[in-house]
Structures are given as structure tokens and as C-alpha cells.
Amino acid sequence: MKKISTVAMLLALFMAPVAMGATTEEKTTTDESQGLLLNGFWDNWYISIDGGASVFMSPYDNNLEFTNRIAPNASLNFGKWWTPVFGTRIGLDYMSANGAALSGSAFGWQEALIDGSNDLHKQKLHGLRPHVDGMVDLVNLFGGYSPTRVYSLVIYGGFGYGYGWADGSSISDGMWNVELRGGLINSFHVSKQVDINIEFKLSKYDSGLCREGRAVQNWHNLNASANIGFAYKFRKRDWTAPVIPVVEPTVCKYSDAEGDALVAQLRDANKRIKDLEQQLADCQTPVTQVVEEDPAVTVYFSINQSTVRSGDRQVLRALAQSMKENPDQKYVITGYADSQTGTPEINARLREARAKAVYKLLVNYGVNPDQLSTTVDTNPLNKFNYVLDRAATIKFAK
């Protein structure tokens, strides 16, 4: 019987917690700044409208006072964000422009700009132009997506194709023209549904817009604009974030040196365990002596768990063999829980569940249920570290 006690004590030492410097418990959380976020096709659509002022810049416009060149413009857009970073939009622009042109090439107003000169004339243009843009949210690109962010800076570029005409001439005398466009959108998220946008745009047109150099389709017409408006975002508006693990360290009162010493002891015990198991198997003398004080085996559990780990299962399998060879010996399985964490109700449930888990495994390994009984103990199992109270013990019945 002393051999069995020795083996049981070494098995218990082998299964004690090894990393005494610190233990960790894994939790999970969501992090919107990580991973590629993708929603469904009908999510993250929006509609926007804006208006403001623009200044047209063609070769002769500097002959007109700058304030006389300011003209209104407006835009209606319908777009979708495919990810928090990349989006597209389609829209319709209305633009007007006040400029100057040579009398031989201008259409529209025919009012001389300079006293005594009929070479330069004022020109007031209008245009309607569908367009397509690609957008990149620079804040989400470099800072990661955050649902609580109140500002975004969006850069975009695209093209349009529309029709332009002038005051003082028939609309049918206008011309089709191509636009290359790009700009910045300062977007302020005043609510989940509404953004206030301040947009700066620069467009470049072919000469079909104002008929200067009509025979040669060059690109010398620019239009700079500054607009303010709002956008309404349709549901779904946010993005589903990935779930990542969060590890919170729990400080233990054992030092690294003390933990290393325990690890060394466990390595030595592991080397001797196979020999002791063989001695136990070869023992022919029936066991009649009962060791009452020390547990035959102590099984340790993770925090808030009652599942027996694989290493402990091997220990219980070896112990079950000894129990079956001594059918007259009875054993008491006692469940424990540490009092430093959890609530009294949770700890009571854990004590009962841990004792039952060990009982069921021993029965599964062939031990007669009549040899086993379970109980719980609310007192600490180990006075040095409450972590070691997360256990169940197996003792010889008195």
C-alpha cells in the first residue's frame, strides 16, 4: 500500500500547475481596425447633394476680374462603399462658368471686355454632365475603421461626359464634351444617418466646352469648385468587425525562480513515473492498508472549468487499474474551488461538477461505482496559492 501512496503523490505532483509566474485567461473582443471588412451588396449605400461656387480657367479668362468669374454649380450623387476604404459613386453635375474668349471662337455673349477692343468677349457657359468616380477613404486606409469616428477625408477621381451651351445662343448650338475630374471630400459624421460634406474639386475639359480651338480637341479648360452639402446613408451603415482574442494576465505571488524550481522537480518526477507504474502493475500482494491523510491523486482544473485535461485522464486511467485490482477498497472524491474568484453560487456549482467529472471518468475506465463516492469541501485545499484550489482529490475512504 505504501507503493501506491508514493505513486499517487508523484502523479499529483506531476499534474500540478507548472507556469507559476503568471497565468492567463482567454477572452475575445471585436476590433474594427483589423481585417478586411465586407458587407452585403445592398449595404452602405448613400445619396448626397451639394452646391457651391466655381471658377472657370481657360486661356483668356485672366482678362476678366476674378470676382466676375465666380459662378454657381451643384451636384447630385448616388454611391456605395464596398469596404470602409474603397467606394464608387455616380452622379449628375450642373455647372456654370463666366469667362472670356476670342470673338472668332466664342459663342454666347458678345460684349467687349476692353474699351475700344472687339477681340475679347464675355462668355457665360452652362453644362449638365453625368459622371463616375472612384473613392478612397484616407482616414480608414491609414488609421483603420472605427464606428465612432466623426471625420473622414476622402480622395476621388473619375470622368464625365456631358453637354454644354452658352447664354445668348441656342441650346442646340452647344457641344458634347469630356471631363476628367478629381477632388477631396471632408466628411463630418454628425449622426449615423447624415454626413455634412465640404468638397473641393478640379475638373479638366476638352475644348468642346467653350469652342476655343474647336478644330483641335485639346484640354486647356479647367474648372475649380468648392461645395458644401449633405449625404444620407441607407441601412446597413456600419461594418461587421472581426473577433480577436484578448489575453489578460493574472499576477501570481510566486517568482520566476520558484517556478523554475518546481519545473525541475516535475521533470524528475516525470522520468520516474514509468518505472513506478510498472512496479504498481507487478505488485502481487493485496492492498489492505489505507493511507488516510494524503490524497491518492489530485486533479487540477482551469479557472471556471470542470473538464478533465488529457494529461489528467492518463493519470486517472492508471489509478483506475489499481482500484480494479483492489475491489474492496473504497474512495472519496472531493471537489474544490478557489474563493478568490467567482461568486459563492458559481463556486458551489464548480465543486460539485469537478467531483462528478472525476467520478464519471473512473467509472468509464471500469471502476465499480460502489467503490466511489463524491463530496465537496468549501475549505482551501492549498494554503500557499488559491490557484491550486481549483481541483478535485481522490482519497482512501476511512
Tab-separated table of C-alpha atoms in Angstrom:
chain	number	residue	atom	x	y	z
A	1	MET	CA	0.000	0.000	0.000
A	2	LYS	CA	2.895	2.381	0.624
A	3	LYS	CA	3.925	1.884	-3.021
A	4	ILE	CA	0.507	3.024	-4.165
A	5	SER	CA	0.692	6.084	-1.923
A	6	THR	CA	4.113	7.009	-3.276
A	7	VAL	CA	2.962	6.678	-6.877
A	8	ALA	CA	-0.185	8.693	-6.197
A	9	MET	CA	1.771	11.538	-4.608
A	10	LEU	CA	4.205	11.703	-7.539
A	11	LEU	CA	1.330	11.670	-10.019
A	12	ALA	CA	-0.279	14.559	-8.160
A	13	LEU	CA	2.998	16.497	-8.230
A	14	PHE	CA	3.321	15.814	-11.953
A	15	MET	CA	-0.098	17.287	-12.693
A	16	ALA	CA	0.322	20.465	-10.574
A	17	PRO	CA	0.349	23.804	-12.454
A	18	VAL	CA	3.770	24.395	-13.993
A	19	ALA	CA	3.778	28.038	-15.002
A	20	MET	CA	3.583	29.707	-11.607
A	21	GLY	CA	4.927	33.128	-12.697
A	22	ALA	CA	1.700	34.135	-14.428
A	23	THR	CA	-1.483	32.521	-15.717
A	24	THR	CA	-3.749	33.755	-18.495
A	25	GLU	CA	-7.411	33.560	-19.282
A	26	GLU	CA	-8.504	33.988	-22.880
A	27	LYS	CA	-11.351	36.326	-23.778
A	28	THR	CA	-12.497	37.723	-27.104
A	29	THR	CA	-13.463	41.168	-28.340
A	30	THR	CA	-14.200	42.931	-31.622
A	31	ASP	CA	-11.648	45.212	-33.271
A	32	GLU	CA	-12.940	47.314	-36.170
A	33	SER	CA	-9.440	48.397	-37.168
A	34	GLN	CA	-8.323	44.887	-38.153
A	35	GLY	CA	-9.075	42.769	-41.181
A	36	LEU	CA	-10.857	43.407	-44.488
A	37	LEU	CA	-14.492	44.252	-43.769
A	38	LEU	CA	-17.077	43.326	-46.408
A	39	ASN	CA	-20.854	43.778	-46.172
A	40	GLY	CA	-23.642	42.687	-48.492
A	41	PHE	CA	-24.380	44.304	-51.852
A	42	TRP	CA	-27.341	46.298	-50.537
A	43	ASP	CA	-25.413	47.672	-47.529
A	44	ASN	CA	-23.577	51.014	-47.207
A	45	TRP	CA	-25.379	52.923	-49.985
A	46	TYR	CA	-25.882	56.681	-49.753
A	47	ILE	CA	-27.283	59.687	-51.623
A	48	SER	CA	-25.739	63.167	-51.478
A	49	ILE	CA	-26.481	66.647	-52.761
A	50	ASP	CA	-24.247	69.691	-52.659
A	51	GLY	CA	-23.796	73.123	-54.168
A	52	GLY	CA	-21.279	75.921	-54.209
A	53	ALA	CA	-19.131	78.205	-56.327
A	54	SER	CA	-16.676	77.556	-59.133
A	55	VAL	CA	-14.097	79.486	-61.154
A	56	PHE	CA	-13.506	78.660	-64.832
A	57	MET	CA	-9.944	78.841	-66.174
A	58	SER	CA	-9.427	78.967	-69.943
A	59	PRO	CA	-6.670	80.786	-71.895
A	60	TYR	CA	-8.291	84.260	-71.908
A	61	ASP	CA	-10.172	84.310	-68.598
A	62	ASN	CA	-7.465	86.308	-66.807
A	63	ASN	CA	-8.700	89.359	-68.769
A	64	LEU	CA	-11.844	89.267	-66.628
A	65	GLU	CA	-11.941	90.356	-62.973
A	66	PHE	CA	-11.695	87.329	-60.667
A	67	THR	CA	-14.912	88.136	-58.808
A	68	ASN	CA	-16.763	88.295	-62.130
A	69	ARG	CA	-15.627	84.764	-62.945
A	70	ILE	CA	-17.305	83.112	-59.921
A	71	ALA	CA	-20.365	81.050	-60.900
A	72	PRO	CA	-22.692	78.576	-59.146
A	73	ASN	CA	-22.662	74.801	-59.508
A	74	ALA	CA	-24.461	71.814	-57.949
A	75	SER	CA	-24.178	68.037	-57.846
A	76	LEU	CA	-26.373	65.011	-57.072
A	77	ASN	CA	-24.623	61.705	-56.309
A	78	PHE	CA	-25.610	58.141	-55.517
A	79	GLY	CA	-22.837	55.881	-54.216
A	80	LYS	CA	-21.775	52.778	-52.313
A	81	TRP	CA	-18.855	51.924	-50.039
A	82	TRP	CA	-17.667	48.400	-50.876
A	83	THR	CA	-15.270	48.373	-47.913
A	84	PRO	CA	-14.511	51.029	-45.260
A	85	VAL	CA	-11.710	52.199	-47.602
A	86	PHE	CA	-12.964	51.836	-51.201
A	87	GLY	CA	-16.172	53.152	-52.761
A	88	THR	CA	-17.742	54.295	-56.035
A	89	ARG	CA	-20.409	56.810	-56.980
A	90	ILE	CA	-22.359	58.008	-59.996
A	91	GLY	CA	-23.930	61.421	-60.282
A	92	LEU	CA	-25.118	64.387	-62.281
A	93	ASP	CA	-23.373	67.786	-62.183
A	94	TYR	CA	-24.714	71.167	-63.165
A	95	MET	CA	-22.014	73.745	-63.788
A	96	SER	CA	-21.942	77.322	-64.987
A	97	ALA	CA	-18.904	79.386	-65.916
A	98	ASN	CA	-18.139	83.055	-66.512
A	99	GLY	CA	-15.130	83.574	-68.764
A	100	ALA	CA	-13.655	85.277	-71.791
A	101	ALA	CA	-12.962	84.127	-75.335
A	102	LEU	CA	-11.810	85.499	-78.665
A	103	SER	CA	-14.625	86.904	-80.737
A	104	GLY	CA	-13.864	84.494	-83.553
A	105	SER	CA	-14.230	81.425	-81.390
A	106	ALA	CA	-16.684	82.488	-78.664
A	107	PHE	CA	-20.377	81.739	-78.667
A	108	GLY	CA	-22.846	83.406	-76.336
A	109	TRP	CA	-22.387	86.974	-75.090
A	110	GLN	CA	-20.699	89.367	-77.484
A	111	GLU	CA	-19.748	92.175	-75.095
A	112	ALA	CA	-16.235	93.642	-75.428
A	113	LEU	CA	-14.118	93.282	-72.303
A	114	ILE	CA	-11.659	96.090	-73.028
A	115	ASP	CA	-12.665	99.594	-74.149
A	116	GLY	CA	-12.038	100.044	-77.820
A	117	SER	CA	-11.375	96.341	-78.411
A	118	ASN	CA	-13.659	93.814	-80.014
A	119	ASP	CA	-11.213	90.917	-79.736
A	120	LEU	CA	-12.317	89.551	-76.352
A	121	HIS	CA	-15.893	88.918	-75.306
A	122	LYS	CA	-17.594	87.710	-72.164
A	123	GLN	CA	-18.888	84.189	-72.219
A	124	LYS	CA	-21.352	82.525	-69.805
A	125	LEU	CA	-21.482	78.739	-70.081
A	126	HIS	CA	-23.770	76.030	-68.680
A	127	GLY	CA	-23.377	72.277	-68.602
A	128	LEU	CA	-25.078	69.067	-67.457
A	129	ARG	CA	-22.731	66.153	-67.041
A	130	PRO	CA	-23.194	62.584	-65.723
A	131	HIS	CA	-20.040	61.268	-64.068
A	132	VAL	CA	-18.484	58.202	-62.405
A	133	ASP	CA	-15.960	58.420	-59.533
A	134	GLY	CA	-13.798	56.005	-57.558
A	135	MET	CA	-13.247	56.958	-53.890
A	136	VAL	CA	-10.664	56.140	-51.199
A	137	ASP	CA	-11.204	56.977	-47.502
A	138	LEU	CA	-7.704	58.022	-46.417
A	139	VAL	CA	-8.526	58.026	-42.685
A	140	ASN	CA	-9.774	54.428	-42.745
A	141	LEU	CA	-6.904	53.420	-45.056
A	142	PHE	CA	-4.177	54.584	-42.678
A	143	GLY	CA	-5.986	54.599	-39.322
A	144	GLY	CA	-8.275	51.581	-39.570
A	145	TYR	CA	-12.059	51.570	-39.437
A	146	SER	CA	-13.746	52.937	-36.300
A	147	PRO	CA	-17.553	53.235	-35.952
A	148	THR	CA	-17.160	56.178	-33.549
A	149	ARG	CA	-15.007	58.313	-35.862
A	150	VAL	CA	-16.520	61.755	-36.599
A	151	TYR	CA	-14.380	62.795	-39.582
A	152	SER	CA	-13.244	61.222	-42.836
A	153	LEU	CA	-11.045	62.560	-45.623
A	154	VAL	CA	-11.953	61.061	-48.993
A	155	ILE	CA	-9.937	61.426	-52.193
A	156	TYR	CA	-11.634	60.636	-55.505
A	157	GLY	CA	-11.082	60.658	-59.239
A	158	GLY	CA	-13.210	59.912	-62.266
A	159	PHE	CA	-14.598	61.115	-65.566
A	160	GLY	CA	-17.776	62.595	-67.008
A	161	TYR	CA	-19.396	63.143	-70.380
A	162	GLY	CA	-21.967	65.867	-70.846
A	163	TYR	CA	-23.447	68.707	-72.854
A	164	GLY	CA	-22.531	72.391	-72.655
A	165	TRP	CA	-24.208	75.515	-74.015
A	166	ALA	CA	-23.912	79.298	-73.604
A	167	ASP	CA	-26.153	82.260	-72.786
A	168	GLY	CA	-27.097	84.184	-75.898
A	169	SER	CA	-27.141	81.114	-78.122
A	170	SER	CA	-29.486	78.215	-78.701
A	171	ILE	CA	-29.051	75.126	-76.531
A	172	SER	CA	-28.927	73.122	-79.749
A	173	ASP	CA	-25.752	75.021	-80.684
A	174	GLY	CA	-23.947	73.531	-77.694
A	175	MET	CA	-21.444	70.711	-77.796
A	176	TRP	CA	-20.745	67.405	-76.105
A	177	ASN	CA	-17.574	67.384	-74.046
A	178	VAL	CA	-15.455	65.058	-71.912
A	179	GLU	CA	-14.423	65.793	-68.312
A	180	LEU	CA	-11.554	64.398	-66.219
A	181	ARG	CA	-12.109	65.129	-62.532
A	182	GLY	CA	-10.633	64.684	-59.083
A	183	GLY	CA	-11.016	66.134	-55.617
A	184	LEU	CA	-11.205	65.874	-51.847
A	185	ILE	CA	-14.262	65.418	-49.611
A	186	ASN	CA	-14.136	66.474	-45.955
A	187	SER	CA	-16.919	64.402	-44.399
A	188	PHE	CA	-18.217	65.186	-40.899
A	189	HIS	CA	-20.368	62.375	-39.423
A	190	VAL	CA	-22.975	64.354	-37.474
A	191	SER	CA	-25.099	61.231	-36.932
A	192	LYS	CA	-25.279	57.596	-38.025
A	193	GLN	CA	-27.536	58.627	-40.902
A	194	VAL	CA	-26.223	62.034	-42.019
A	195	ASP	CA	-22.843	63.449	-43.070
A	196	ILE	CA	-22.012	67.088	-43.745
A	197	ASN	CA	-19.599	67.295	-46.694
A	198	ILE	CA	-17.209	70.046	-47.779
A	199	GLU	CA	-15.877	69.157	-51.223
A	200	PHE	CA	-13.079	70.636	-53.343
A	201	LYS	CA	-12.951	69.585	-56.993
A	202	LEU	CA	-10.791	70.288	-60.048
A	203	SER	CA	-12.124	69.380	-63.498
A	204	LYS	CA	-10.417	69.464	-66.890
A	205	TYR	CA	-12.493	69.669	-70.095
A	206	ASP	CA	-11.768	69.276	-73.753
A	207	SER	CA	-12.204	72.429	-75.830
A	208	GLY	CA	-15.689	71.394	-76.908
A	209	LEU	CA	-16.999	73.071	-73.744
A	210	CYS	CA	-16.346	76.659	-74.884
A	211	ARG	CA	-15.431	76.122	-78.558
A	212	GLU	CA	-11.989	77.651	-78.329
A	213	GLY	CA	-9.848	75.792	-80.800
A	214	ARG	CA	-12.869	73.760	-81.863
A	215	ALA	CA	-10.992	72.082	-84.686
A	216	VAL	CA	-8.328	70.778	-82.296
A	217	GLN	CA	-9.692	68.890	-79.292
A	218	ASN	CA	-7.119	69.929	-76.696
A	219	TRP	CA	-7.501	70.068	-72.915
A	220	HIS	CA	-6.896	73.667	-71.833
A	221	ASN	CA	-10.124	74.347	-69.888
A	222	LEU	CA	-10.088	73.931	-66.085
A	223	ASN	CA	-12.803	74.478	-63.515
A	224	ALA	CA	-12.139	74.666	-59.742
A	225	SER	CA	-15.072	74.421	-57.342
A	226	ALA	CA	-15.815	74.396	-53.615
A	227	ASN	CA	-19.144	72.922	-52.480
A	228	ILE	CA	-20.962	72.159	-49.260
A	229	GLY	CA	-23.763	69.642	-48.871
A	230	PHE	CA	-25.005	66.601	-47.024
A	231	ALA	CA	-25.261	62.850	-47.526
A	232	TYR	CA	-27.904	60.442	-46.250
A	233	LYS	CA	-26.679	56.888	-45.585
A	234	PHE	CA	-29.083	53.990	-46.071
A	235	ARG	CA	-29.043	50.934	-43.806
A	236	LYS	CA	-26.871	48.982	-43.202
A	237	ARG	CA	-24.454	51.796	-42.312
A	238	ASP	CA	-21.761	50.188	-40.140
A	239	TRP	CA	-19.373	47.301	-40.752
A	240	THR	CA	-19.061	43.914	-39.092
A	241	ALA	CA	-15.767	43.760	-37.209
A	242	PRO	CA	-13.553	40.667	-36.813
A	243	VAL	CA	-13.326	38.893	-33.450
A	244	ILE	CA	-9.830	38.672	-31.974
A	245	PRO	CA	-8.504	37.122	-28.745
A	246	VAL	CA	-7.627	39.305	-25.777
A	247	VAL	CA	-5.305	37.860	-23.143
A	248	GLU	CA	-5.412	39.370	-19.672
A	249	PRO	CA	-2.523	38.407	-17.379
A	250	THR	CA	-3.273	37.329	-13.814
A	251	VAL	CA	-0.386	38.024	-11.474
A	252	CYS	CA	0.683	35.163	-9.176
A	253	LYS	CA	2.718	35.566	-5.991
A	254	TYR	CA	5.386	33.011	-6.995
A	255	SER	CA	8.627	34.339	-8.522
A	256	ASP	CA	10.206	33.068	-11.727
A	257	ALA	CA	12.976	31.341	-9.740
A	258	GLU	CA	10.442	29.458	-7.612
A	259	GLY	CA	8.550	28.446	-10.726
A	260	ASP	CA	11.748	27.175	-12.369
A	261	ALA	CA	12.484	25.050	-9.296
A	262	LEU	CA	9.053	23.443	-9.489
A	263	VAL	CA	9.531	22.749	-13.190
A	264	ALA	CA	12.809	20.956	-12.420
A	265	GLN	CA	11.075	18.795	-9.806
A	266	LEU	CA	8.328	17.888	-12.235
A	267	ARG	CA	10.830	16.881	-14.905
A	268	ASP	CA	12.474	14.491	-12.432
A	269	ALA	CA	9.115	13.061	-11.374
A	270	ASN	CA	8.171	12.506	-14.999
A	271	LYS	CA	11.306	10.410	-15.554
A	272	ARG	CA	10.435	8.131	-12.644
A	273	ILE	CA	6.761	7.755	-13.346
A	274	LYS	CA	7.019	4.949	-15.900
A	275	ASP	CA	9.130	2.823	-13.580
A	276	LEU	CA	6.712	3.332	-10.705
A	277	GLU	CA	3.728	2.448	-12.864
A	278	GLN	CA	5.446	-0.797	-13.807
A	279	GLN	CA	6.130	-1.565	-10.151
A	280	LEU	CA	2.476	-0.939	-9.390
A	281	ALA	CA	1.405	-3.318	-12.153
A	282	ASP	CA	3.778	-6.024	-10.866
A	283	CYS	CA	2.591	-5.760	-7.269
A	284	GLN	CA	1.031	-9.128	-6.258
A	285	THR	CA	0.284	-8.508	-2.597
A	286	PRO	CA	-3.319	-7.447	-1.971
A	287	VAL	CA	-3.603	-3.977	-0.557
A	288	THR	CA	-5.097	-3.873	2.893
A	289	GLN	CA	-3.515	-0.788	4.435
A	290	VAL	CA	-5.287	2.529	3.916
A	291	VAL	CA	-3.495	5.878	3.898
A	292	GLU	CA	-5.946	8.270	5.404
A	293	GLU	CA	-4.220	11.625	5.345
A	294	ASP	CA	-2.786	12.332	1.880
A	295	PRO	CA	-4.852	12.259	-1.338
A	296	ALA	CA	-4.136	9.402	-3.693
A	297	VAL	CA	-4.437	11.796	-6.641
A	298	THR	CA	-5.205	15.500	-7.057
A	299	VAL	CA	-6.683	16.601	-10.387
A	300	TYR	CA	-6.305	20.306	-11.246
A	301	PHE	CA	-8.696	22.333	-13.398
A	302	SER	CA	-8.554	25.613	-15.318
A	303	ILE	CA	-10.409	28.600	-13.910
A	304	ASN	CA	-14.198	28.291	-14.218
A	305	GLN	CA	-13.817	24.803	-15.794
A	306	SER	CA	-14.813	21.277	-14.777
A	307	THR	CA	-13.393	19.406	-17.771
A	308	VAL	CA	-10.562	16.954	-17.014
A	309	ARG	CA	-7.498	17.642	-19.161
A	310	SER	CA	-5.884	14.946	-21.304
A	311	GLY	CA	-2.824	14.572	-19.065
A	312	ASP	CA	-5.010	14.023	-16.003
A	313	ARG	CA	-7.012	11.413	-17.897
A	314	GLN	CA	-3.856	9.304	-18.258
A	315	VAL	CA	-3.228	9.565	-14.516
A	316	LEU	CA	-6.816	8.553	-13.734
A	317	ARG	CA	-6.565	5.628	-16.146
A	318	ALA	CA	-3.519	4.301	-14.232
A	319	LEU	CA	-5.264	4.854	-10.897
A	320	ALA	CA	-8.393	3.079	-12.163
A	321	GLN	CA	-6.318	-0.029	-12.874
A	322	SER	CA	-5.128	-0.055	-9.249
A	323	MET	CA	-8.687	0.426	-7.994
A	324	LYS	CA	-9.953	-2.513	-10.035
A	325	GLU	CA	-7.216	-4.714	-8.571
A	326	ASN	CA	-8.420	-3.790	-5.061
A	327	PRO	CA	-12.214	-4.115	-5.314
A	328	ASP	CA	-12.726	-3.986	-1.540
A	329	GLN	CA	-11.116	-0.559	-1.198
A	330	LYS	CA	-13.437	2.455	-1.358
A	331	TYR	CA	-12.535	6.018	-2.329
A	332	VAL	CA	-13.908	9.522	-1.698
A	333	ILE	CA	-13.754	12.126	-4.484
A	334	THR	CA	-13.851	15.712	-3.121
A	335	GLY	CA	-14.441	18.799	-5.273
A	336	TYR	CA	-12.825	22.186	-4.512
A	337	ALA	CA	-12.967	25.742	-5.936
A	338	ASP	CA	-10.860	28.799	-5.152
A	339	SER	CA	-12.589	31.503	-3.099
A	340	GLN	CA	-10.662	34.387	-4.661
A	341	THR	CA	-12.626	34.426	-7.927
A	342	GLY	CA	-16.245	33.887	-8.898
A	343	THR	CA	-19.376	34.020	-6.747
A	344	PRO	CA	-20.404	31.577	-3.990
A	345	GLU	CA	-23.076	30.152	-6.281
A	346	ILE	CA	-20.637	29.571	-9.164
A	347	ASN	CA	-18.012	28.054	-6.863
A	348	ALA	CA	-20.572	25.673	-5.329
A	349	ARG	CA	-21.511	24.501	-8.816
A	350	LEU	CA	-17.835	24.070	-9.771
A	351	ARG	CA	-17.051	21.936	-6.679
A	352	GLU	CA	-19.901	19.571	-7.459
A	353	ALA	CA	-19.106	19.446	-11.205
A	354	ARG	CA	-15.389	18.726	-10.676
A	355	ALA	CA	-16.068	15.835	-8.312
A	356	LYS	CA	-18.652	14.383	-10.708
A	357	ALA	CA	-16.270	14.733	-13.692
A	358	VAL	CA	-13.587	12.636	-11.963
A	359	TYR	CA	-16.204	10.098	-10.789
A	360	LYS	CA	-17.551	9.604	-14.327
A	361	LEU	CA	-14.098	9.097	-15.820
A	362	LEU	CA	-13.150	6.451	-13.243
A	363	VAL	CA	-16.410	4.596	-13.876
A	364	ASN	CA	-15.761	4.817	-17.633
A	365	TYR	CA	-12.340	3.260	-17.025
A	366	GLY	CA	-14.013	0.252	-15.402
A	367	VAL	CA	-14.037	1.108	-11.687
A	368	ASN	CA	-17.026	-0.282	-9.775
A	369	PRO	CA	-19.295	2.684	-8.873
A	370	ASP	CA	-19.804	1.090	-5.432
A	371	GLN	CA	-16.127	1.825	-4.692
A	372	LEU	CA	-16.634	5.579	-5.267
A	373	SER	CA	-18.445	8.410	-3.514
A	374	THR	CA	-18.369	12.185	-4.092
A	375	THR	CA	-18.460	15.178	-1.781
A	376	VAL	CA	-17.393	18.844	-1.735
A	377	ASP	CA	-15.214	20.900	0.604
A	378	THR	CA	-15.537	24.679	0.989
A	379	ASN	CA	-12.204	24.967	2.797
A	380	PRO	CA	-8.991	25.824	0.883
A	381	LEU	CA	-7.062	22.861	-0.458
A	382	ASN	CA	-3.717	24.693	-0.632
A	383	LYS	CA	-2.711	27.458	1.784
A	384	PHE	CA	0.022	28.848	-0.466
A	385	ASN	CA	-1.817	29.686	-3.670
A	386	TYR	CA	-5.536	29.893	-4.298
A	387	VAL	CA	-4.954	28.788	-7.925
A	388	LEU	CA	-4.233	25.283	-6.573
A	389	ASP	CA	-7.735	25.178	-5.017
A	390	ARG	CA	-9.211	24.573	-8.498
A	391	ALA	CA	-9.054	20.816	-8.035
A	392	ALA	CA	-10.633	17.517	-7.082
A	393	THR	CA	-8.923	14.997	-4.776
A	394	ILE	CA	-9.231	11.217	-4.528
A	395	LYS	CA	-8.677	9.797	-1.038
A	396	PHE	CA	-8.992	6.351	0.514
A	397	ALA	CA	-12.273	6.085	2.404
A	398	LYS	CA	-11.970	5.740	6.174
